[in-house]
mmCIF file of C-alpha atoms in Angstrom:
data_model
loop_
_atom_site.group_PDB
_atom_site.id
_atom_site.type_symbol
_atom_site.label_atom_id
_atom_site.label_comp_id
_atom_site.label_asym_id
_atom_site.label_seq_id
_atom_site.Cartn_x
_atom_site.Cartn_y
_atom_site.Cartn_z
ATOM 1 C CA MET P 1 42.201 49.352 84.196
ATOM 2 C CA ASN P 2 44.635 50.463 86.659
ATOM 3 C CA PRO P 3 43.520 53.396 88.708
ATOM 4 C CA LEU P 4 47.126 55.015 88.205
ATOM 5 C CA THR P 5 46.831 54.572 84.299
ATOM 6 C CA LEU P 6 43.203 55.917 84.418
ATOM 7 C CA VAL P 7 44.533 58.984 86.080
ATOM 8 C CA GLU P 8 47.427 59.565 83.857
ATOM 9 C CA LEU P 9 45.072 59.105 80.766
ATOM 10 C CA LEU P 10 42.571 61.866 82.199
ATOM 11 C CA ARG P 11 45.508 64.235 82.607
ATOM 12 C CA ASP P 12 46.778 63.638 79.092
ATOM 13 C CA ILE P 13 43.406 64.447 77.857
ATOM 14 C CA LEU P 14 43.057 67.849 79.796
ATOM 15 C CA THR P 15 46.515 68.745 78.816
ATOM 16 C CA ILE P 16 45.904 68.280 75.082
ATOM 17 C CA ALA P 17 42.193 69.833 75.170
ATOM 18 C CA THR P 18 43.643 72.807 77.237
ATOM 19 C CA ALA P 19 46.301 73.454 74.773
ATOM 20 C CA ILE P 20 43.976 73.308 71.674
ATOM 21 C CA MET P 21 41.488 75.785 73.545
ATOM 22 C CA ASP P 22 43.946 77.996 74.379
ATOM 23 C CA VAL P 23 45.190 78.243 70.606
ATOM 24 C CA LEU P 24 41.606 78.320 69.210
ATOM 25 C CA VAL P 25 40.004 80.918 71.941
ATOM 26 C CA THR P 26 43.085 83.148 71.665
ATOM 27 C CA ARG P 27 42.488 83.204 67.882
ATOM 28 C CA ASP P 28 38.757 83.878 68.143
ATOM 29 C CA THR P 29 38.884 86.502 70.656
ATOM 30 C CA LYS P 30 41.166 88.552 68.927
ATOM 31 C CA SER P 31 38.969 88.703 65.971
ATOM 32 C CA ALA P 32 35.862 89.379 67.956
ATOM 33 C CA LYS P 33 37.913 92.577 69.585
ATOM 34 C CA GLU P 34 38.694 93.500 66.176
ATOM 35 C CA LEU P 35 35.389 93.524 65.025
ATOM 36 C CA LEU P 36 34.137 95.622 67.929
ATOM 37 C CA GLY P 37 36.722 97.905 67.820
ATOM 38 C CA ASP P 38 38.490 100.033 70.427
ATOM 39 C CA ILE P 39 36.018 103.064 70.488
ATOM 40 C CA PRO P 40 32.477 102.657 69.682
ATOM 41 C CA ALA P 41 31.122 104.465 66.442
ATOM 42 C CA THR P 42 28.359 106.007 68.394
ATOM 43 C CA GLU P 43 30.815 107.422 71.124
ATOM 44 C CA ILE P 44 32.853 109.066 68.585
ATOM 45 C CA ALA P 45 29.823 110.500 66.872
ATOM 46 C CA ARG P 46 28.552 111.869 70.047
ATOM 47 C CA ASN P 47 31.645 113.587 71.000
ATOM 48 C CA ALA P 48 32.126 115.169 67.613
ATOM 49 C CA GLU P 49 28.466 116.408 67.530
ATOM 50 C CA LYS P 50 28.900 117.591 70.995
ATOM 51 C CA ILE P 51 31.838 119.590 70.222
ATOM 52 C CA ARG P 52 30.136 120.728 66.899
ATOM 53 C CA ALA P 53 27.281 122.003 69.007
ATOM 54 C CA ALA P 54 29.547 123.850 71.556
ATOM 55 C CA LYS P 55 31.182 125.809 69.026
ATOM 56 C CA LYS P 56 28.140 126.696 67.105
ATOM 57 C CA PHE P 57 26.724 127.988 70.595
ATOM 58 C CA GLY P 58 29.534 129.734 71.769
ATOM 59 C CA LYS P 59 30.517 127.232 74.199
ATOM 60 C CA LEU P 60 34.137 126.548 72.970
ATOM 61 C CA MET J 1 42.687 51.547 71.348
ATOM 62 C CA LEU J 2 40.531 52.820 74.246
ATOM 63 C CA ARG J 3 42.976 55.441 75.039
ATOM 64 C CA PHE J 4 42.894 56.727 71.363
ATOM 65 C CA LEU J 5 39.102 56.605 71.241
ATOM 66 C CA ILE J 6 38.569 58.430 74.549
ATOM 67 C CA LEU J 7 41.437 61.127 73.346
ATOM 68 C CA SER J 8 39.644 61.644 70.140
ATOM 69 C CA PHE J 9 36.297 62.052 71.629
ATOM 70 C CA SER J 10 37.642 64.526 74.205
ATOM 71 C CA LEU J 11 39.214 66.540 71.582
ATOM 72 C CA LEU J 12 36.188 66.584 69.625
ATOM 73 C CA LEU J 13 34.409 67.922 72.525
ATOM 74 C CA ALA J 14 36.737 70.562 73.205
ATOM 75 C CA ALA J 15 36.612 71.644 69.729
ATOM 76 C CA CYS J 16 33.045 71.999 69.798
ATOM 77 C CA GLY J 17 32.778 74.259 72.968
ATOM 78 C CA VAL J 18 35.565 76.418 71.608
ATOM 79 C CA THR J 19 33.551 76.605 68.372
ATOM 80 C CA ALA J 20 30.559 77.481 70.210
ATOM 81 C CA GLN J 21 32.175 80.032 72.234
ATOM 82 C CA GLN J 22 33.848 81.581 68.836
ATOM 83 C CA ARG J 23 30.473 81.759 66.950
ATOM 84 C CA THR J 24 28.814 83.380 70.293
ATOM 85 C CA MET J 25 31.732 85.869 70.411
ATOM 86 C CA THR J 26 31.857 86.715 66.848
ATOM 87 C CA THR J 27 28.383 87.030 66.140
ATOM 88 C CA SER J 28 27.730 89.241 68.823
ATOM 89 C CA ALA J 29 30.531 91.604 67.866
ATOM 90 C CA VAL J 30 29.051 91.705 64.328
ATOM 91 C CA ILE J 31 25.579 92.372 65.374
ATOM 92 C CA LEU J 32 26.725 95.075 67.968
ATOM 93 C CA SER J 33 29.028 96.684 65.605
ATOM 94 C CA THR J 34 26.576 96.837 62.737
ATOM 95 C CA VAL J 35 23.939 98.401 65.462
ATOM 96 C CA ASP J 36 26.618 100.713 66.632
ATOM 97 C CA HIS J 37 27.534 102.201 63.355
ATOM 98 C CA ALA J 38 23.902 102.397 62.092
ATOM 99 C CA TYR J 39 23.064 104.218 65.289
ATOM 100 C CA ALA J 40 26.000 106.614 64.989
ATOM 101 C CA GLU J 41 24.705 107.751 61.644
ATOM 102 C CA ALA J 42 21.131 108.378 63.172
ATOM 103 C CA TYR J 43 22.593 110.196 66.013
ATOM 104 C CA LYS J 44 24.403 112.493 63.626
ATOM 105 C CA MET J 45 21.267 113.306 61.564
ATOM 106 C CA GLN J 46 19.322 113.782 64.615
ATOM 107 C CA SER J 47 22.245 116.093 66.048
ATOM 108 C CA ASP J 48 22.242 117.999 62.571
ATOM 109 C CA ARG J 49 18.250 118.689 63.148
ATOM 110 C CA ALA J 50 18.912 119.602 66.810
ATOM 111 C CA ILE J 51 21.635 122.184 66.149
ATOM 112 C CA SER J 52 19.313 123.801 63.423
ATOM 113 C CA ASP J 53 16.382 123.985 65.736
ATOM 114 C CA ALA J 54 17.847 124.812 69.127
ATOM 115 C CA GLN J 55 18.355 128.200 70.549
ATOM 116 C CA SER J 56 21.089 127.408 72.809
ATOM 117 C CA TYR J 57 23.401 124.699 73.948
ATOM 118 C CA GLU J 58 21.278 123.657 76.656
ATOM 119 C CA SER J 59 18.133 123.343 74.445
ATOM 120 C CA TYR J 60 20.428 121.340 72.080
ATOM 121 C CA GLU J 61 21.434 119.038 74.943
ATOM 122 C CA ALA J 62 17.791 118.879 76.014
ATOM 123 C CA ALA J 63 16.786 117.753 72.645
ATOM 124 C CA MET J 64 19.341 115.365 72.556
ATOM 125 C CA ALA J 65 19.043 113.610 75.815
ATOM 126 C CA PRO J 66 16.939 110.576 74.807
ATOM 127 C CA TYR J 67 19.500 109.782 72.230
ATOM 128 C CA ASP J 68 22.261 110.460 74.646
ATOM 129 C CA ALA J 69 20.641 107.792 76.892
ATOM 130 C CA VAL J 70 20.661 105.295 73.884
ATOM 131 C CA ALA J 71 24.289 106.025 73.064
ATOM 132 C CA SER J 72 25.445 105.481 76.733
ATOM 133 C CA SER J 73 23.695 102.022 76.386
ATOM 134 C CA ILE J 74 25.432 100.998 73.256
ATOM 135 C CA VAL J 75 28.582 102.374 74.635
ATOM 136 C CA GLU J 76 27.972 99.987 77.801
ATOM 137 C CA ALA J 77 27.098 97.046 75.835
ATOM 138 C CA HIS J 78 30.248 97.477 73.632
ATOM 139 C CA ARG J 79 32.405 97.539 77.206
ATOM 140 C CA LEU J 80 30.542 94.324 78.435
ATOM 141 C CA LEU J 81 31.644 92.512 75.035
ATOM 142 C CA THR J 82 34.897 93.617 75.161
ATOM 143 C CA VAL J 83 35.333 92.433 78.918
ATOM 144 C CA LEU J 84 33.796 88.747 78.088
ATOM 145 C CA ALA J 85 36.427 88.762 75.015
ATOM 146 C CA ASP J 86 39.159 89.814 77.211
ATOM 147 C CA ARG J 87 37.988 87.003 79.910
ATOM 148 C CA LEU J 88 38.187 84.544 77.117
ATOM 149 C CA GLU J 89 41.455 85.758 75.934
ATOM 150 C CA SER J 90 42.842 85.519 79.300
ATOM 151 C CA GLY J 91 41.913 81.855 79.339
ATOM 152 C CA GLU J 92 39.107 82.042 81.426
ATOM 153 C CA ALA J 93 36.751 78.818 80.793
ATOM 154 C CA LEU J 94 33.712 80.328 80.124
ATOM 155 C CA VAL J 95 30.683 77.907 79.474
ATOM 156 C CA ALA J 96 29.442 78.289 76.027
ATOM 157 C CA ARG J 97 25.818 78.339 76.963
ATOM 158 C CA ASP J 98 26.104 80.984 79.652
ATOM 159 C CA LEU J 99 28.477 83.076 77.194
ATOM 160 C CA ALA J 100 25.799 82.907 74.531
ATOM 161 C CA ILE J 101 22.753 83.810 77.037
ATOM 162 C CA THR J 102 24.731 86.743 78.383
ATOM 163 C CA CYS J 103 25.614 88.149 74.773
ATOM 164 C CA LEU J 104 22.158 87.460 73.813
ATOM 165 C CA ALA J 105 20.808 89.395 76.781
ATOM 166 C CA ILE J 106 23.289 92.252 75.915
ATOM 167 C CA ILE J 107 22.291 92.235 72.424
ATOM 168 C CA GLN J 108 18.657 92.086 72.851
ATOM 169 C CA GLU J 109 18.428 95.165 75.344
ATOM 170 C CA THR J 110 20.648 97.284 73.018
ATOM 171 C CA LEU J 111 18.353 96.586 70.189
ATOM 172 C CA ARG J 112 15.349 97.282 72.212
ATOM 173 C CA GLN J 113 16.506 100.688 73.097
ATOM 174 C CA VAL J 114 17.648 101.757 69.749
ATOM 175 C CA GLN J 115 14.339 100.689 68.108
ATOM 176 C CA ALA J 116 12.499 102.435 71.058
ATOM 177 C CA ALA J 117 14.265 105.461 69.987
ATOM 178 C CA GLY J 118 12.814 105.014 66.519
ATOM 179 C CA VAL J 119 15.967 104.204 64.672
ATOM 180 C CA PRO J 120 15.439 101.341 62.140
ATOM 181 C CA ILE J 121 17.440 98.188 62.939
ATOM 182 C CA PRO J 122 19.880 97.167 59.936
ATOM 183 C CA GLU J 123 18.532 94.206 57.868
ATOM 184 C CA GLY J 124 20.203 90.767 58.407
ATOM 185 C CA LEU J 125 20.520 90.851 62.086
ATOM 186 C CA ALA J 126 17.684 88.412 62.877
ATOM 187 C CA GLU J 127 19.747 85.656 61.585
ATOM 188 C CA GLY J 128 22.751 86.397 64.012
ATOM 189 C CA ILE J 129 20.143 86.631 66.677
ATOM 190 C CA SER J 130 18.757 83.355 65.713
ATOM 191 C CA VAL J 131 22.715 81.934 65.793
ATOM 192 C CA LEU J 132 22.829 83.239 69.285
ATOM 193 C CA LYS J 133 19.404 81.696 70.508
ATOM 194 C CA VAL J 134 20.620 78.297 69.113
ATOM 195 C CA LEU J 135 23.866 78.829 70.888
ATOM 196 C CA ALA J 136 22.077 79.446 73.910
ATOM 197 C CA GLY J 137 19.633 76.338 73.489
ATOM 198 C CA LEU J 138 16.933 78.881 73.353
ATOM 199 C CA LEU J 139 15.676 77.571 70.081
#
Protein backbone atom coordinates (compact mmCIF):
# COMPACT_ATOMS: atom_id res chain seq x y z
CA MET A 1 0.00 0.00 0.00
CA ASN A 2 1.19 3.47 -0.84
CA PRO A 3 2.44 5.15 2.40
CA LEU A 4 0.57 8.31 1.48
CA THR A 5 -2.69 6.35 1.18
CA LEU A 6 -2.06 4.73 4.54
CA VAL A 7 -1.59 8.12 6.18
CA GLU A 8 -4.80 9.40 4.63
CA LEU A 9 -6.61 6.28 5.80
CA LEU A 10 -5.40 6.71 9.38
CA ARG A 11 -6.34 10.38 9.31
CA ASP A 12 -9.88 9.49 8.16
CA ILE A 13 -10.21 6.90 10.89
CA LEU A 14 -9.08 9.31 13.56
CA THR A 15 -11.37 12.07 12.34
CA ILE A 16 -14.49 9.91 12.35
CA ALA A 17 -13.64 8.21 15.65
CA THR A 18 -13.03 11.58 17.30
CA ALA A 19 -16.34 12.95 16.03
CA ILE A 20 -18.24 9.96 17.40
CA MET A 21 -16.45 10.16 20.75
CA ASP A 22 -17.25 13.87 21.02
CA VAL A 23 -20.95 13.22 20.56
CA LEU A 24 -21.12 10.25 22.93
CA VAL A 25 -18.85 11.68 25.63
CA THR A 26 -20.74 14.98 25.72
CA ARG A 27 -24.06 13.15 26.07
CA ASP A 28 -22.61 10.89 28.78
CA THR A 29 -20.95 13.45 31.03
CA LYS A 30 -23.99 15.70 31.01
CA SER A 31 -26.08 12.89 32.41
CA ALA A 32 -23.39 12.05 34.99
CA LYS A 33 -23.31 15.68 36.12
CA GLU A 34 -27.07 15.75 36.30
CA LEU A 35 -26.96 12.68 38.52
CA LEU A 36 -24.42 14.30 40.80
CA GLY A 37 -26.24 17.61 41.01
CA ASP A 38 -24.66 21.01 41.59
CA ILE A 39 -24.48 20.82 45.38
CA PRO A 40 -24.21 17.58 47.40
CA ALA A 41 -27.25 16.80 49.58
CA THR A 42 -24.88 16.36 52.51
CA GLU A 43 -23.59 19.91 52.18
CA ILE A 44 -27.12 21.30 52.01
CA ALA A 45 -28.10 19.30 55.12
CA ARG A 46 -24.95 20.34 56.99
CA ASN A 47 -25.48 24.03 56.28
CA ALA A 48 -29.15 23.86 57.22
CA GLU A 49 -28.39 22.07 60.50
CA LYS A 50 -25.64 24.53 61.42
CA ILE A 51 -28.07 27.40 60.96
CA ARG A 52 -30.76 25.57 62.98
CA ALA A 53 -28.31 24.91 65.83
CA ALA A 54 -26.98 28.47 65.72
CA LYS A 55 -30.51 29.83 66.01
CA LYS A 56 -31.32 27.53 68.92
CA PHE A 57 -28.21 28.51 70.86
CA GLY A 58 -28.62 32.19 70.12
CA LYS A 59 -25.72 32.57 67.71
CA LEU A 60 -27.97 33.99 65.01
CA MET B 1 -12.67 -3.58 1.31
CA LEU B 2 -9.63 -3.36 3.59
CA ARG B 3 -10.34 0.31 4.17
CA PHE B 4 -13.93 -0.47 5.12
CA LEU B 5 -12.87 -3.22 7.53
CA ILE B 6 -10.27 -1.08 9.28
CA LEU B 7 -12.69 1.81 9.52
CA SER B 8 -15.41 -0.40 11.00
CA PHE B 9 -13.03 -1.93 13.53
CA SER B 10 -11.72 1.46 14.54
CA LEU B 11 -15.21 2.81 15.05
CA LEU B 12 -16.12 -0.25 17.08
CA LEU B 13 -13.11 0.26 19.35
CA ALA B 14 -13.92 3.94 19.77
CA ALA B 15 -17.50 3.12 20.65
CA CYS B 16 -16.35 0.52 23.21
CA GLY B 17 -13.96 3.00 24.81
CA VAL B 18 -16.65 5.63 25.12
CA THR B 19 -19.11 3.12 26.50
CA ALA B 20 -16.65 2.18 29.22
CA GLN B 21 -16.17 5.85 30.13
CA GLN B 22 -19.90 6.44 30.03
CA ARG B 23 -20.57 3.50 32.31
CA THR B 24 -17.79 4.57 34.66
CA MET B 25 -19.03 8.14 35.08
CA THR B 26 -22.70 7.21 35.31
CA THR B 27 -22.13 4.34 37.75
CA SER B 28 -19.88 6.47 39.94
CA ALA B 29 -22.40 9.31 39.93
CA VAL B 30 -25.25 6.98 40.91
CA ILE B 31 -23.25 5.42 43.76
CA LEU B 32 -22.03 8.73 45.16
CA SER B 33 -25.46 10.34 44.82
CA THR B 34 -27.06 7.41 46.70
CA VAL B 35 -24.47 7.57 49.49
CA ASP B 36 -24.75 11.36 49.60
CA HIS B 37 -28.52 11.33 50.13
CA ALA B 38 -28.31 8.51 52.69
CA TYR B 39 -25.64 10.37 54.63
CA ALA B 40 -27.58 13.64 54.47
CA GLU B 41 -30.52 11.93 56.20
CA ALA B 42 -28.25 10.33 58.79
CA TYR B 43 -26.60 13.72 59.39
CA LYS B 44 -29.97 15.38 60.03
CA MET B 45 -30.93 12.69 62.55
CA GLN B 46 -27.60 12.98 64.33
CA SER B 47 -27.89 16.75 64.36
CA ASP B 48 -31.37 16.48 65.89
CA ARG B 49 -29.95 14.44 68.75
CA ALA B 50 -26.97 16.76 69.18
CA ILE B 51 -29.18 19.86 69.30
CA SER B 52 -31.33 18.21 71.97
CA ASP B 53 -28.39 17.04 74.06
CA ALA B 54 -25.98 19.97 73.71
CA GLN B 55 -25.80 22.80 76.20
CA SER B 56 -24.15 25.28 73.86
CA TYR B 57 -23.32 25.77 70.20
CA GLU B 58 -19.73 24.83 70.94
CA SER B 59 -20.72 21.50 72.47
CA TYR B 60 -23.04 20.90 69.50
CA GLU B 61 -20.15 21.48 67.12
CA ALA B 62 -17.92 19.17 69.15
CA ALA B 63 -20.56 16.42 69.03
CA MET B 64 -20.97 16.83 65.28
CA ALA B 65 -17.24 17.07 64.47
CA PRO B 66 -16.80 13.42 63.40
CA TYR B 67 -19.90 13.65 61.19
CA ASP B 68 -18.70 16.94 59.72
CA ALA B 69 -15.42 15.28 58.76
CA VAL B 70 -17.25 12.58 56.80
CA ALA B 71 -19.52 15.22 55.26
CA SER B 72 -16.41 17.05 54.04
CA SER B 73 -15.15 13.81 52.44
CA ILE B 74 -18.43 13.37 50.59
CA VAL B 75 -18.33 16.97 49.38
CA GLU B 76 -14.74 16.44 48.20
CA ALA B 77 -15.67 13.20 46.40
CA HIS B 78 -18.51 15.07 44.70
CA ARG B 79 -16.08 17.78 43.61
CA LEU B 80 -13.58 15.24 42.24
CA LEU B 81 -16.19 13.35 40.22
CA THR B 82 -17.54 16.63 38.87
CA VAL B 83 -14.02 17.60 37.79
CA LEU B 84 -13.63 14.27 35.98
CA ALA B 85 -16.99 14.73 34.26
CA ASP B 86 -15.98 18.25 33.23
CA ARG B 87 -12.68 16.99 31.82
CA LEU B 88 -14.48 14.40 29.71
CA GLU B 89 -17.02 16.97 28.61
CA SER B 90 -14.25 19.31 27.49
CA GLY B 91 -13.00 16.58 25.18
CA GLU B 92 -10.02 15.39 27.18
CA ALA B 93 -9.15 11.84 26.15
CA LEU B 94 -9.10 10.04 29.48
CA VAL B 95 -8.14 6.36 29.42
CA ALA B 96 -11.21 4.35 30.39
CA ARG B 97 -9.34 2.03 32.74
CA ASP B 98 -7.54 4.89 34.51
CA LEU B 99 -10.84 6.72 34.87
CA ALA B 100 -12.48 3.63 36.37
CA ILE B 101 -9.60 3.10 38.82
CA THR B 102 -9.76 6.75 39.92
CA CYS B 103 -13.54 6.71 40.37
CA LEU B 104 -13.35 3.40 42.22
CA ALA B 105 -10.74 4.79 44.63
CA ILE B 106 -12.87 7.88 45.32
CA ILE B 107 -16.01 5.81 45.87
CA GLN B 108 -14.35 3.19 48.08
CA GLU B 109 -12.68 5.80 50.30
CA THR B 110 -16.00 7.63 50.71
CA LEU B 111 -17.82 4.40 51.56
CA ARG B 112 -15.14 3.45 54.07
CA GLN B 113 -15.55 6.75 55.93
CA VAL B 114 -19.35 6.60 55.85
CA GLN B 115 -19.32 3.06 57.24
CA ALA B 116 -16.76 4.03 59.90
CA ALA B 117 -19.18 6.77 61.02
CA GLY B 118 -21.78 4.05 61.65
CA VAL B 119 -24.05 5.02 58.79
CA PRO B 120 -25.45 1.94 57.01
CA ILE B 121 -24.62 1.74 53.33
CA PRO B 122 -27.72 1.66 51.12
CA GLU B 123 -28.43 -1.69 49.49
CA GLY B 124 -27.69 -2.26 45.84
CA LEU B 125 -24.35 -0.46 45.72
CA ALA B 126 -22.34 -3.68 45.53
CA GLU B 127 -23.41 -4.20 41.91
CA GLY B 128 -22.29 -0.72 40.95
CA ILE B 129 -18.94 -1.25 42.62
CA SER B 130 -18.56 -4.56 40.76
CA VAL B 131 -19.21 -2.71 37.49
CA LEU B 132 -16.47 -0.22 38.35
CA LYS B 133 -14.10 -3.06 39.18
CA VAL B 134 -14.81 -4.75 35.86
CA LEU B 135 -14.21 -1.48 34.01
CA ALA B 136 -10.97 -1.00 35.93
CA GLY B 137 -9.89 -4.53 35.05
CA LEU B 138 -9.79 -5.54 38.72
CA LEU B 139 -12.26 -8.44 38.39
